[in-house]
Amino acid sequence: MRAFRYESLPGRVVFGVDSALTVAEEISGQRVLVLATPRGLPLARSLAEPLGDRVAGEFTSVREHVPVAVASQAVEVARSVGADCLLAIGGGSTVGTAKAIALELRLPIVAVPTTYAGSEMTPVWGMTSPSGKRTGRSLDVLPAVVVYDPSLTVGLPRTLTVTSAMNAMAHSVEGVYAAGANPISSLMAEESVRALAKGLVAADDVEARTSLLYGAYLAGAVFAVAGSGLHHKICHVLGGAYDLPHAATHTVVLPHVAEFMDGPALAPIASALNAPTAADGLRALARRVDAPTSLADIGFTPANLSEAAALVAAQVDVPEPRVRALLASAL
Ligand code: NAD
């Protein structure tokens, strides 16, 4: 076995059907700021209700990719209500907004995820401005408690379920060869891909949702310690430069990167998918669950190809013609 480094991150995880009903017991703060999208607010209010007058305020101006203006507004609201704790109930964008506040004010986050994005397990923050996306790592933004309740994801529409779960799978696939890959995170990656695939092909019930959320949790934990590489760079560039949808872009690009990276490191993924190679398994799964399989279907055009290849190649250690070939196959 090769030498490795593994840094386990602090944080408490509470997992199980209906666990969100007791989220108030996980909160010690006396002035809690609740974050949710307007659509998620009724759910957030009902889960926060046992906190009574410990709810100091609500923030619902959540936007995808956390624009800096929204981040500043959220920090101001947290400051003005004297918040001492953040309760984020929603997808990656809601958790991301709480992270933006925590980065500035160092408040603890209690996260209740309702998608499979995985941000709640990572110390990574991201914010966007007209000049692009900035990301960074800080333990200040890592949620102190994460409550995973599969029943909250039962209403997630099928298209979003598929792309969000494939986005989670991308964390695990990439986690086995990323710079921080190690035997412990690779074990979690394999288990995560197995659970995500099982949940995706099963009938849509709470058991399938449990498998998906468990897989997403592990995938987020893999991403947090192993980091990312070529796949996330490609998706980052495509999302930023051509405004492609985040999870769907991951879904389309993943089998192509797996093909490109094929080698012994990807064996745990192939094994989890019960396929000769990771790419074969991912392609078969995508077909089976009707996932988008072409960049052309999600807003990318052949006219963008050369520019996109140059943009990606400037950020990775792969020659431009090979990036172009990869993108062309995904197109
Ligand atoms: P999102 O939070 O924007 O949610 C997507 C959509 O799903 C929204 O319209 C939301 O209202 C809806 N939704 C959420 N939960 C629902 C439910 N249970 N039922 C029905 N609809 C529901 O997107 P996301 O895919 O969860 O997260 C993507 C964001 O997270 C991106 O900005 C990405 O960069 C970020 N992210 C960050 C990290 C990190 O480590 N910092 C990791 C993964 C993703």
mmCIF file of C-alpha atoms and ligand atoms in Angstrom:
data_model
loop_
_atom_site.group_PDB
_atom_site.id
_atom_site.type_symbol
_atom_site.label_atom_id
_atom_site.label_comp_id
_atom_site.label_asym_id
_atom_site.label_seq_id
_atom_site.Cartn_x
_atom_site.Cartn_y
_atom_site.Cartn_z
ATOM 1 C CA MET A 1 0.000 0.000 0.000
ATOM 2 C CA ARG A 2 1.195 3.496 -0.845
ATOM 3 C CA ALA A 3 1.705 6.044 1.942
ATOM 4 C CA PHE A 4 -1.229 8.414 2.370
ATOM 5 C CA ARG A 5 -2.587 11.309 4.394
ATOM 6 C CA TYR A 6 -6.109 11.429 5.706
ATOM 7 C CA GLU A 7 -7.551 14.328 7.615
ATOM 8 C CA SER A 8 -10.907 13.566 9.195
ATOM 9 C CA LEU A 9 -13.108 16.632 9.463
ATOM 10 C CA PRO A 10 -15.089 17.553 12.556
ATOM 11 C CA GLY A 11 -18.874 17.475 12.413
ATOM 12 C CA ARG A 12 -21.884 15.567 13.676
ATOM 13 C CA VAL A 13 -24.184 13.681 11.289
ATOM 14 C CA VAL A 14 -27.700 12.615 12.190
ATOM 15 C CA PHE A 15 -29.199 10.343 9.530
ATOM 16 C CA GLY A 16 -32.625 8.774 9.270
ATOM 17 C CA VAL A 17 -36.221 9.047 8.154
ATOM 18 C CA ASP A 18 -37.961 11.843 10.116
ATOM 19 C CA SER A 19 -34.709 12.927 11.793
ATOM 20 C CA ALA A 20 -35.402 16.522 10.690
ATOM 21 C CA LEU A 21 -38.451 16.601 12.971
ATOM 22 C CA THR A 22 -36.064 16.851 15.918
ATOM 23 C CA VAL A 23 -33.538 19.224 14.344
ATOM 24 C CA ALA A 24 -34.311 21.791 17.068
ATOM 25 C CA GLU A 25 -32.660 19.450 19.594
ATOM 26 C CA GLU A 26 -29.399 19.793 17.627
ATOM 27 C CA ILE A 27 -29.335 23.565 18.040
ATOM 28 C CA SER A 28 -27.830 25.252 21.076
ATOM 29 C CA GLY A 29 -27.985 28.806 19.651
ATOM 30 C CA GLN A 30 -30.445 31.264 21.161
ATOM 31 C CA ARG A 31 -30.776 33.537 18.085
ATOM 32 C CA VAL A 32 -31.171 31.332 15.052
ATOM 33 C CA LEU A 33 -31.262 32.666 11.494
ATOM 34 C CA VAL A 34 -33.248 30.288 9.269
ATOM 35 C CA LEU A 35 -32.172 30.115 5.611
ATOM 36 C CA ALA A 36 -34.374 28.643 2.877
ATOM 37 C CA THR A 37 -35.619 29.397 -0.627
ATOM 38 C CA PRO A 38 -39.104 30.937 -0.818
ATOM 39 C CA ARG A 39 -40.293 27.520 -2.039
ATOM 40 C CA GLY A 40 -38.633 25.757 0.885
ATOM 41 C CA LEU A 41 -39.797 28.265 3.512
ATOM 42 C CA PRO A 42 -42.964 26.430 4.674
ATOM 43 C CA LEU A 43 -40.896 23.297 5.341
ATOM 44 C CA ALA A 44 -38.177 25.343 7.072
ATOM 45 C CA ARG A 45 -40.754 27.094 9.249
ATOM 46 C CA SER A 46 -42.367 23.860 10.313
ATOM 47 C CA LEU A 47 -39.008 22.273 11.212
ATOM 48 C CA ALA A 48 -37.916 25.413 13.107
ATOM 49 C CA GLU A 49 -41.213 25.792 14.946
ATOM 50 C CA PRO A 50 -40.061 23.985 18.136
ATOM 51 C CA LEU A 51 -37.386 26.682 18.474
ATOM 52 C CA GLY A 52 -40.154 29.190 19.241
ATOM 53 C CA ASP A 53 -38.796 32.672 19.869
ATOM 54 C CA ARG A 54 -35.217 31.438 19.449
ATOM 55 C CA VAL A 55 -35.821 32.032 15.723
ATOM 56 C CA ALA A 56 -34.296 35.497 15.300
ATOM 57 C CA GLY A 57 -34.990 35.875 11.578
ATOM 58 C CA GLU A 58 -35.372 34.325 8.141
ATOM 59 C CA PHE A 59 -33.345 34.757 4.966
ATOM 60 C CA THR A 60 -34.968 33.618 1.725
ATOM 61 C CA SER A 61 -33.158 35.603 -1.014
ATOM 62 C CA VAL A 62 -31.104 32.506 -1.866
ATOM 63 C CA ARG A 63 -29.731 32.426 -5.457
ATOM 64 C CA GLU A 64 -27.840 29.729 -7.325
ATOM 65 C CA HIS A 65 -24.020 29.946 -7.032
ATOM 66 C CA VAL A 66 -24.245 32.541 -4.212
ATOM 67 C CA PRO A 67 -23.809 35.926 -5.951
ATOM 68 C CA VAL A 68 -21.597 38.219 -3.830
ATOM 69 C CA ALA A 69 -24.443 40.731 -3.528
ATOM 70 C CA VAL A 70 -26.659 38.045 -1.972
ATOM 71 C CA ALA A 71 -23.818 36.992 0.325
ATOM 72 C CA SER A 72 -23.396 40.595 1.589
ATOM 73 C CA GLN A 73 -27.132 40.938 2.105
ATOM 74 C CA ALA A 74 -27.227 37.660 4.059
ATOM 75 C CA VAL A 75 -24.311 38.758 6.274
ATOM 76 C CA GLU A 76 -26.110 42.047 6.961
ATOM 77 C CA VAL A 77 -29.327 40.253 7.939
ATOM 78 C CA ALA A 78 -27.426 37.872 10.256
ATOM 79 C CA ARG A 79 -25.680 40.816 11.860
ATOM 80 C CA SER A 80 -28.827 42.898 12.229
ATOM 81 C CA VAL A 81 -30.800 40.145 13.996
ATOM 82 C CA GLY A 82 -27.823 39.275 16.224
ATOM 83 C CA ALA A 83 -27.749 35.666 14.976
ATOM 84 C CA ASP A 84 -25.606 33.177 16.891
ATOM 85 C CA CYS A 85 -26.483 30.139 14.737
ATOM 86 C CA LEU A 86 -27.511 29.443 11.120
ATOM 87 C CA LEU A 87 -30.108 26.830 10.243
ATOM 88 C CA ALA A 88 -29.911 26.083 6.494
ATOM 89 C CA ILE A 89 -32.701 23.939 5.077
ATOM 90 C CA GLY A 90 -32.478 23.297 1.320
ATOM 91 C CA GLY A 91 -30.095 22.452 -1.513
ATOM 92 C CA GLY A 92 -26.504 23.440 -2.215
ATOM 93 C CA SER A 93 -27.451 27.060 -2.887
ATOM 94 C CA THR A 94 -29.062 27.475 0.553
ATOM 95 C CA VAL A 95 -26.162 25.778 2.336
ATOM 96 C CA GLY A 96 -23.785 27.910 0.231
ATOM 97 C CA THR A 97 -25.491 31.093 1.435
ATOM 98 C CA ALA A 98 -25.119 29.995 5.063
ATOM 99 C CA LYS A 99 -21.432 29.308 4.351
ATOM 100 C CA ALA A 100 -21.003 32.858 3.034
ATOM 101 C CA ILE A 101 -22.329 34.201 6.363
ATOM 102 C CA ALA A 102 -20.203 31.778 8.402
ATOM 103 C CA LEU A 103 -17.095 32.815 6.499
ATOM 104 C CA GLU A 104 -17.620 36.405 7.588
ATOM 105 C CA LEU A 105 -19.188 36.040 11.055
ATOM 106 C CA ARG A 106 -17.879 32.595 12.148
ATOM 107 C CA LEU A 107 -21.335 31.340 13.148
ATOM 108 C CA PRO A 108 -22.046 27.604 13.448
ATOM 109 C CA ILE A 109 -24.208 26.055 10.716
ATOM 110 C CA VAL A 110 -26.802 23.350 11.229
ATOM 111 C CA ALA A 111 -27.638 22.022 7.745
ATOM 112 C CA VAL A 112 -30.660 20.025 6.623
ATOM 113 C CA PRO A 113 -30.006 19.121 2.957
ATOM 114 C CA THR A 114 -32.911 18.526 0.585
ATOM 115 C CA THR A 115 -30.858 17.603 -2.523
ATOM 116 C CA TYR A 116 -27.814 15.412 -3.168
ATOM 117 C CA ALA A 117 -25.334 18.269 -3.769
ATOM 118 C CA GLY A 118 -23.095 17.368 -0.803
ATOM 119 C CA SER A 119 -21.955 20.892 0.060
ATOM 120 C CA GLU A 120 -22.991 20.353 3.696
ATOM 121 C CA MET A 121 -20.059 17.934 4.216
ATOM 122 C CA THR A 122 -17.340 20.213 2.882
ATOM 123 C CA PRO A 123 -15.284 23.142 4.184
ATOM 124 C CA VAL A 124 -15.464 24.638 0.673
ATOM 125 C CA TRP A 125 -17.246 27.924 0.000
ATOM 126 C CA GLY A 126 -18.027 29.536 -3.343
ATOM 127 C CA MET A 127 -19.325 32.909 -4.461
ATOM 128 C CA THR A 128 -19.942 34.381 -7.879
ATOM 129 C CA SER A 129 -19.518 37.889 -9.244
ATOM 130 C CA PRO A 130 -19.602 39.242 -12.800
ATOM 131 C CA SER A 131 -15.879 38.450 -13.039
ATOM 132 C CA GLY A 132 -16.402 34.743 -12.238
ATOM 133 C CA LYS A 133 -16.595 32.270 -9.365
ATOM 134 C CA ARG A 134 -14.310 32.391 -6.335
ATOM 135 C CA THR A 135 -13.927 29.382 -4.067
ATOM 136 C CA GLY A 136 -11.926 28.694 -0.940
ATOM 137 C CA ARG A 137 -11.560 26.326 1.998
ATOM 138 C CA SER A 138 -12.156 27.216 5.630
ATOM 139 C CA LEU A 139 -13.211 25.108 8.588
ATOM 140 C CA ASP A 140 -15.353 28.103 9.604
ATOM 141 C CA VAL A 141 -17.863 27.164 6.869
ATOM 142 C CA LEU A 142 -18.039 23.429 7.593
ATOM 143 C CA PRO A 143 -21.465 22.758 9.139
ATOM 144 C CA ALA A 144 -21.265 21.732 12.807
ATOM 145 C CA VAL A 145 -24.277 19.430 12.473
ATOM 146 C CA VAL A 146 -25.874 17.874 9.385
ATOM 147 C CA VAL A 147 -29.304 16.308 9.662
ATOM 148 C CA TYR A 148 -30.075 13.981 6.734
ATOM 149 C CA ASP A 149 -33.748 13.126 6.492
ATOM 150 C CA PRO A 150 -34.598 11.073 3.368
ATOM 151 C CA SER A 151 -38.299 11.920 3.660
ATOM 152 C CA LEU A 152 -37.504 15.559 2.796
ATOM 153 C CA THR A 153 -36.221 14.459 -0.615
ATOM 154 C CA VAL A 154 -39.266 12.400 -1.588
ATOM 155 C CA GLY A 155 -40.765 15.344 -3.488
ATOM 156 C CA LEU A 156 -37.609 16.125 -5.461
ATOM 157 C CA PRO A 157 -38.706 15.946 -9.135
ATOM 158 C CA ARG A 158 -37.337 12.998 -11.120
ATOM 159 C CA THR A 159 -35.136 15.052 -13.495
ATOM 160 C CA LEU A 160 -33.517 16.888 -10.591
ATOM 161 C CA THR A 161 -33.198 13.634 -8.641
ATOM 162 C CA VAL A 162 -31.269 12.017 -11.488
ATOM 163 C CA THR A 163 -28.921 14.927 -12.189
ATOM 164 C CA SER A 164 -28.376 15.743 -8.496
ATOM 165 C CA ALA A 165 -27.515 12.084 -7.749
ATOM 166 C CA MET A 166 -25.154 11.953 -10.763
ATOM 167 C CA ASN A 167 -23.562 15.173 -9.482
ATOM 168 C CA ALA A 168 -22.975 13.397 -6.172
ATOM 169 C CA MET A 169 -21.566 10.415 -8.045
ATOM 170 C CA ALA A 170 -19.094 12.766 -9.747
ATOM 171 C CA HIS A 171 -17.658 13.675 -6.312
ATOM 172 C CA SER A 172 -17.001 10.012 -5.596
ATOM 173 C CA VAL A 173 -15.713 9.070 -9.057
ATOM 174 C CA GLU A 174 -13.294 11.960 -9.086
ATOM 175 C CA GLY A 175 -12.409 11.362 -5.448
ATOM 176 C CA VAL A 176 -10.613 8.092 -6.262
ATOM 177 C CA TYR A 177 -7.932 9.792 -8.377
ATOM 178 C CA ALA A 178 -7.937 13.414 -7.072
ATOM 179 C CA ALA A 179 -4.827 14.762 -5.350
ATOM 180 C CA GLY A 180 -6.113 13.935 -1.856
ATOM 181 C CA ALA A 181 -7.330 10.403 -2.716
ATOM 182 C CA ASN A 182 -6.574 7.852 0.013
ATOM 183 C CA PRO A 183 -7.755 4.334 0.917
ATOM 184 C CA ILE A 184 -10.366 5.594 3.408
ATOM 185 C CA SER A 185 -12.046 8.062 1.067
ATOM 186 C CA SER A 186 -11.883 5.491 -1.754
ATOM 187 C CA LEU A 187 -13.810 3.030 0.435
ATOM 188 C CA MET A 188 -16.425 5.701 1.003
ATOM 189 C CA ALA A 189 -16.455 6.496 -2.719
ATOM 190 C CA GLU A 190 -17.147 2.896 -3.663
ATOM 191 C CA GLU A 191 -19.934 2.572 -1.090
ATOM 192 C CA SER A 192 -21.368 5.908 -2.194
ATOM 193 C CA VAL A 193 -21.522 4.956 -5.880
ATOM 194 C CA ARG A 194 -23.143 1.629 -4.986
ATOM 195 C CA ALA A 195 -25.787 3.373 -2.842
ATOM 196 C CA LEU A 196 -26.466 6.106 -5.418
ATOM 197 C CA ALA A 197 -26.856 3.598 -8.268
ATOM 198 C CA LYS A 198 -29.124 1.392 -6.147
ATOM 199 C CA GLY A 199 -31.322 4.349 -5.216
ATOM 200 C CA LEU A 200 -31.483 5.636 -8.783
ATOM 201 C CA VAL A 201 -32.718 2.429 -10.374
ATOM 202 C CA ALA A 202 -35.154 1.507 -7.590
ATOM 203 C CA ALA A 203 -38.807 2.478 -7.466
ATOM 204 C CA ASP A 204 -39.180 5.969 -6.052
ATOM 205 C CA ASP A 205 -39.984 5.363 -2.393
ATOM 206 C CA VAL A 206 -38.490 6.368 0.917
ATOM 207 C CA GLU A 207 -36.149 3.368 0.871
ATOM 208 C CA ALA A 208 -34.700 4.460 -2.490
ATOM 209 C CA ARG A 209 -34.444 8.022 -1.169
ATOM 210 C CA THR A 210 -32.568 6.725 1.878
ATOM 211 C CA SER A 211 -30.049 4.974 -0.349
ATOM 212 C CA LEU A 212 -29.621 8.113 -2.479
ATOM 213 C CA LEU A 213 -29.160 10.433 0.493
ATOM 214 C CA TYR A 214 -26.705 8.035 2.157
ATOM 215 C CA GLY A 215 -24.722 7.897 -1.107
ATOM 216 C CA ALA A 216 -24.826 11.688 -1.395
ATOM 217 C CA TYR A 217 -23.591 12.093 2.186
ATOM 218 C CA LEU A 218 -20.616 9.807 1.547
ATOM 219 C CA ALA A 219 -19.917 11.524 -1.780
ATOM 220 C CA GLY A 220 -19.796 14.915 -0.069
ATOM 221 C CA ALA A 221 -17.427 13.476 2.543
ATOM 222 C CA VAL A 222 -15.180 12.091 -0.223
ATOM 223 C CA PHE A 223 -15.133 15.434 -2.036
ATOM 224 C CA ALA A 224 -14.257 17.175 1.241
ATOM 225 C CA VAL A 225 -11.105 15.130 1.869
ATOM 226 C CA ALA A 226 -9.995 13.899 -1.576
ATOM 227 C CA GLY A 227 -10.718 17.074 -3.529
ATOM 228 C CA SER A 228 -11.437 17.213 -7.231
ATOM 229 C CA GLY A 229 -9.683 17.253 -10.588
ATOM 230 C CA LEU A 230 -10.294 17.329 -14.337
ATOM 231 C CA HIS A 231 -14.034 16.614 -14.208
ATOM 232 C CA HIS A 232 -14.899 19.402 -11.766
ATOM 233 C CA LYS A 233 -12.631 21.828 -13.659
ATOM 234 C CA ILE A 234 -14.455 21.084 -16.929
ATOM 235 C CA CYS A 235 -17.887 21.490 -15.325
ATOM 236 C CA HIS A 236 -16.789 24.656 -13.544
ATOM 237 C CA VAL A 237 -15.633 26.216 -16.840
ATOM 238 C CA LEU A 238 -18.715 25.105 -18.810
ATOM 239 C CA GLY A 239 -21.102 26.292 -16.095
ATOM 240 C CA GLY A 240 -19.367 29.643 -15.688
ATOM 241 C CA ALA A 241 -18.692 30.492 -19.342
ATOM 242 C CA TYR A 242 -21.866 29.123 -20.975
ATOM 243 C CA ASP A 243 -24.313 29.211 -18.084
ATOM 244 C CA LEU A 244 -25.010 25.466 -18.323
ATOM 245 C CA PRO A 245 -27.055 23.902 -15.485
ATOM 246 C CA HIS A 246 -24.729 22.674 -12.688
ATOM 247 C CA ALA A 247 -25.968 19.139 -11.982
ATOM 248 C CA ALA A 248 -26.902 18.307 -15.597
ATOM 249 C CA THR A 249 -23.425 19.327 -16.799
ATOM 250 C CA HIS A 250 -21.845 16.942 -14.276
ATOM 251 C CA THR A 251 -24.208 14.204 -15.446
ATOM 252 C CA VAL A 252 -23.260 14.531 -19.115
ATOM 253 C CA VAL A 253 -19.510 15.003 -18.673
ATOM 254 C CA LEU A 254 -18.870 12.288 -16.055
ATOM 255 C CA PRO A 255 -18.741 9.136 -18.276
ATOM 256 C CA HIS A 256 -16.419 10.928 -20.712
ATOM 257 C CA VAL A 257 -13.970 11.900 -17.990
ATOM 258 C CA ALA A 258 -14.171 8.381 -16.542
ATOM 259 C CA GLU A 259 -13.259 7.024 -19.998
ATOM 260 C CA PHE A 260 -10.377 9.497 -20.235
ATOM 261 C CA MET A 261 -9.068 8.671 -16.743
ATOM 262 C CA ASP A 262 -9.622 4.911 -17.057
ATOM 263 C CA GLY A 263 -7.075 2.947 -15.042
ATOM 264 C CA PRO A 264 -6.570 0.993 -11.820
ATOM 265 C CA ALA A 265 -7.624 3.957 -9.633
ATOM 266 C CA LEU A 266 -11.146 3.693 -11.030
ATOM 267 C CA ALA A 267 -11.522 -0.015 -10.191
ATOM 268 C CA PRO A 268 -13.636 0.672 -7.044
ATOM 269 C CA ILE A 269 -16.118 2.610 -9.194
ATOM 270 C CA ALA A 270 -16.342 -0.135 -11.834
ATOM 271 C CA SER A 271 -16.846 -2.652 -9.037
ATOM 272 C CA ALA A 272 -19.602 -0.561 -7.413
ATOM 273 C CA LEU A 273 -21.381 -0.331 -10.766
ATOM 274 C CA ASN A 274 -20.786 -3.992 -11.531
ATOM 275 C CA ALA A 275 -19.270 -3.113 -14.910
ATOM 276 C CA PRO A 276 -15.986 -3.835 -16.747
ATOM 277 C CA THR A 277 -14.964 -0.160 -16.470
ATOM 278 C CA ALA A 278 -16.276 2.867 -14.603
ATOM 279 C CA ALA A 279 -17.161 4.562 -17.912
ATOM 280 C CA ASP A 280 -19.156 1.515 -19.093
ATOM 281 C CA GLY A 281 -21.041 1.428 -15.783
ATOM 282 C CA LEU A 282 -21.790 5.155 -15.840
ATOM 283 C CA ARG A 283 -22.997 5.055 -19.454
ATOM 284 C CA ALA A 284 -25.262 2.087 -18.749
ATOM 285 C CA LEU A 285 -26.664 3.754 -15.632
ATOM 286 C CA ALA A 286 -27.301 7.027 -17.500
ATOM 287 C CA ARG A 287 -29.229 5.159 -20.201
ATOM 288 C CA ARG A 288 -31.221 3.199 -17.633
ATOM 289 C CA VAL A 289 -32.357 6.290 -15.706
ATOM 290 C CA ASP A 290 -32.858 8.519 -18.755
ATOM 291 C CA ALA A 291 -30.173 10.982 -17.727
ATOM 292 C CA PRO A 292 -29.076 13.678 -20.189
ATOM 293 C CA THR A 293 -26.143 12.329 -22.222
ATOM 294 C CA SER A 294 -25.209 15.161 -24.565
ATOM 295 C CA LEU A 295 -23.946 18.684 -23.915
ATOM 296 C CA ALA A 296 -25.983 19.721 -26.964
ATOM 297 C CA ASP A 297 -29.164 18.877 -25.014
ATOM 298 C CA ILE A 298 -28.297 21.239 -22.179
ATOM 299 C CA GLY A 299 -27.341 24.384 -24.062
ATOM 300 C CA PHE A 300 -23.776 23.870 -25.342
ATOM 301 C CA THR A 301 -23.211 24.316 -29.087
ATOM 302 C CA PRO A 302 -20.438 23.164 -31.488
ATOM 303 C CA ALA A 303 -19.529 26.837 -31.947
ATOM 304 C CA ASN A 304 -18.383 26.903 -28.273
ATOM 305 C CA LEU A 305 -16.092 23.891 -28.615
ATOM 306 C CA SER A 306 -12.720 25.483 -29.437
ATOM 307 C CA GLU A 307 -13.099 28.296 -26.949
ATOM 308 C CA ALA A 308 -14.207 25.904 -24.181
ATOM 309 C CA ALA A 309 -11.270 23.554 -24.872
ATOM 310 C CA ALA A 310 -8.848 26.474 -24.571
ATOM 311 C CA LEU A 311 -10.474 27.695 -21.341
ATOM 312 C CA VAL A 312 -10.296 24.241 -19.738
ATOM 313 C CA ALA A 313 -6.768 23.501 -20.992
ATOM 314 C CA ALA A 314 -5.560 26.732 -19.381
ATOM 315 C CA GLN A 315 -6.588 25.308 -15.990
ATOM 316 C CA VAL A 316 -5.569 21.655 -16.205
ATOM 317 C CA ASP A 317 -2.521 19.596 -16.999
ATOM 318 C CA VAL A 318 -4.022 18.088 -20.168
ATOM 319 C CA PRO A 319 -3.137 19.217 -23.723
ATOM 320 C CA GLU A 320 -5.816 21.273 -25.482
ATOM 321 C CA PRO A 321 -6.428 18.792 -28.369
ATOM 322 C CA ARG A 322 -7.213 16.055 -25.828
ATOM 323 C CA VAL A 323 -9.597 18.334 -23.902
ATOM 324 C CA ARG A 324 -11.230 19.243 -27.209
ATOM 325 C CA ALA A 325 -11.681 15.571 -28.094
ATOM 326 C CA LEU A 326 -13.225 14.882 -24.688
ATOM 327 C CA LEU A 327 -15.645 17.802 -25.028
ATOM 328 C CA ALA A 328 -16.471 16.816 -28.611
ATOM 329 C CA SER A 329 -17.424 13.324 -27.449
ATOM 330 C CA ALA A 330 -19.613 14.816 -24.697
ATOM 331 C CA LEU A 331 -21.221 17.110 -27.282
HETATM 332 P P1 NAD B 1 -30.049 24.269 -5.479
HETATM 333 O O1 NAD B 1 -29.840 24.416 -4.041
HETATM 334 O O2 NAD B 1 -30.012 25.531 -6.305
HETATM 335 O O3 NAD B 1 -31.418 23.507 -5.705
HETATM 336 C C1 NAD B 1 -31.848 23.218 -7.037
HETATM 337 C C2 NAD B 1 -33.364 23.408 -7.141
HETATM 338 O O4 NAD B 1 -34.010 22.407 -6.395
HETATM 339 C C3 NAD B 1 -33.872 24.736 -6.565
HETATM 340 O O5 NAD B 1 -34.813 25.250 -7.454
HETATM 341 C C4 NAD B 1 -34.505 24.327 -5.227
HETATM 342 O O6 NAD B 1 -35.545 25.196 -4.856
HETATM 343 C C5 NAD B 1 -35.039 22.945 -5.572
HETATM 344 N N1 NAD B 1 -35.173 22.023 -4.447
HETATM 345 C C6 NAD B 1 -34.293 21.822 -3.446
HETATM 346 N N2 NAD B 1 -34.726 20.835 -2.641
HETATM 347 C C7 NAD B 1 -35.902 20.387 -3.155
HETATM 348 C C8 NAD B 1 -36.822 19.359 -2.783
HETATM 349 N N3 NAD B 1 -36.582 18.539 -1.759
HETATM 350 N N4 NAD B 1 -37.937 19.191 -3.542
HETATM 351 C C9 NAD B 1 -38.137 19.951 -4.629
HETATM 352 N N5 NAD B 1 -37.290 20.931 -5.059
HETATM 353 C C10 NAD B 1 -36.195 21.141 -4.312
HETATM 354 O O7 NAD B 1 -28.980 23.308 -6.191
HETATM 355 P P2 NAD B 1 -28.190 22.022 -5.703
HETATM 356 O O8 NAD B 1 -28.062 21.168 -6.917
HETATM 357 O O9 NAD B 1 -28.719 21.436 -4.457
HETATM 358 O O10 NAD B 1 -26.752 22.627 -5.343
HETATM 359 C C11 NAD B 1 -25.952 23.185 -6.347
HETATM 360 C C12 NAD B 1 -25.092 24.272 -5.758
HETATM 361 O O11 NAD B 1 -24.307 23.749 -4.703
HETATM 362 C C13 NAD B 1 -24.115 24.843 -6.782
HETATM 363 O O12 NAD B 1 -24.036 26.236 -6.608
HETATM 364 C C14 NAD B 1 -22.804 24.179 -6.413
HETATM 365 O O13 NAD B 1 -21.690 24.953 -6.790
HETATM 366 C C15 NAD B 1 -22.948 24.062 -4.917
HETATM 367 N N6 NAD B 1 -22.110 22.992 -4.338
HETATM 368 C C16 NAD B 1 -21.154 23.363 -3.470
HETATM 369 C C17 NAD B 1 -20.344 22.406 -2.895
HETATM 370 C C18 NAD B 1 -19.294 22.813 -1.914
HETATM 371 O O14 NAD B 1 -18.598 21.961 -1.383
HETATM 372 N N7 NAD B 1 -19.156 24.096 -1.626
HETATM 373 C C19 NAD B 1 -20.523 21.048 -3.198
HETATM 374 C C20 NAD B 1 -21.536 20.691 -4.085
HETATM 375 C C21 NAD B 1 -22.329 21.679 -4.649
#
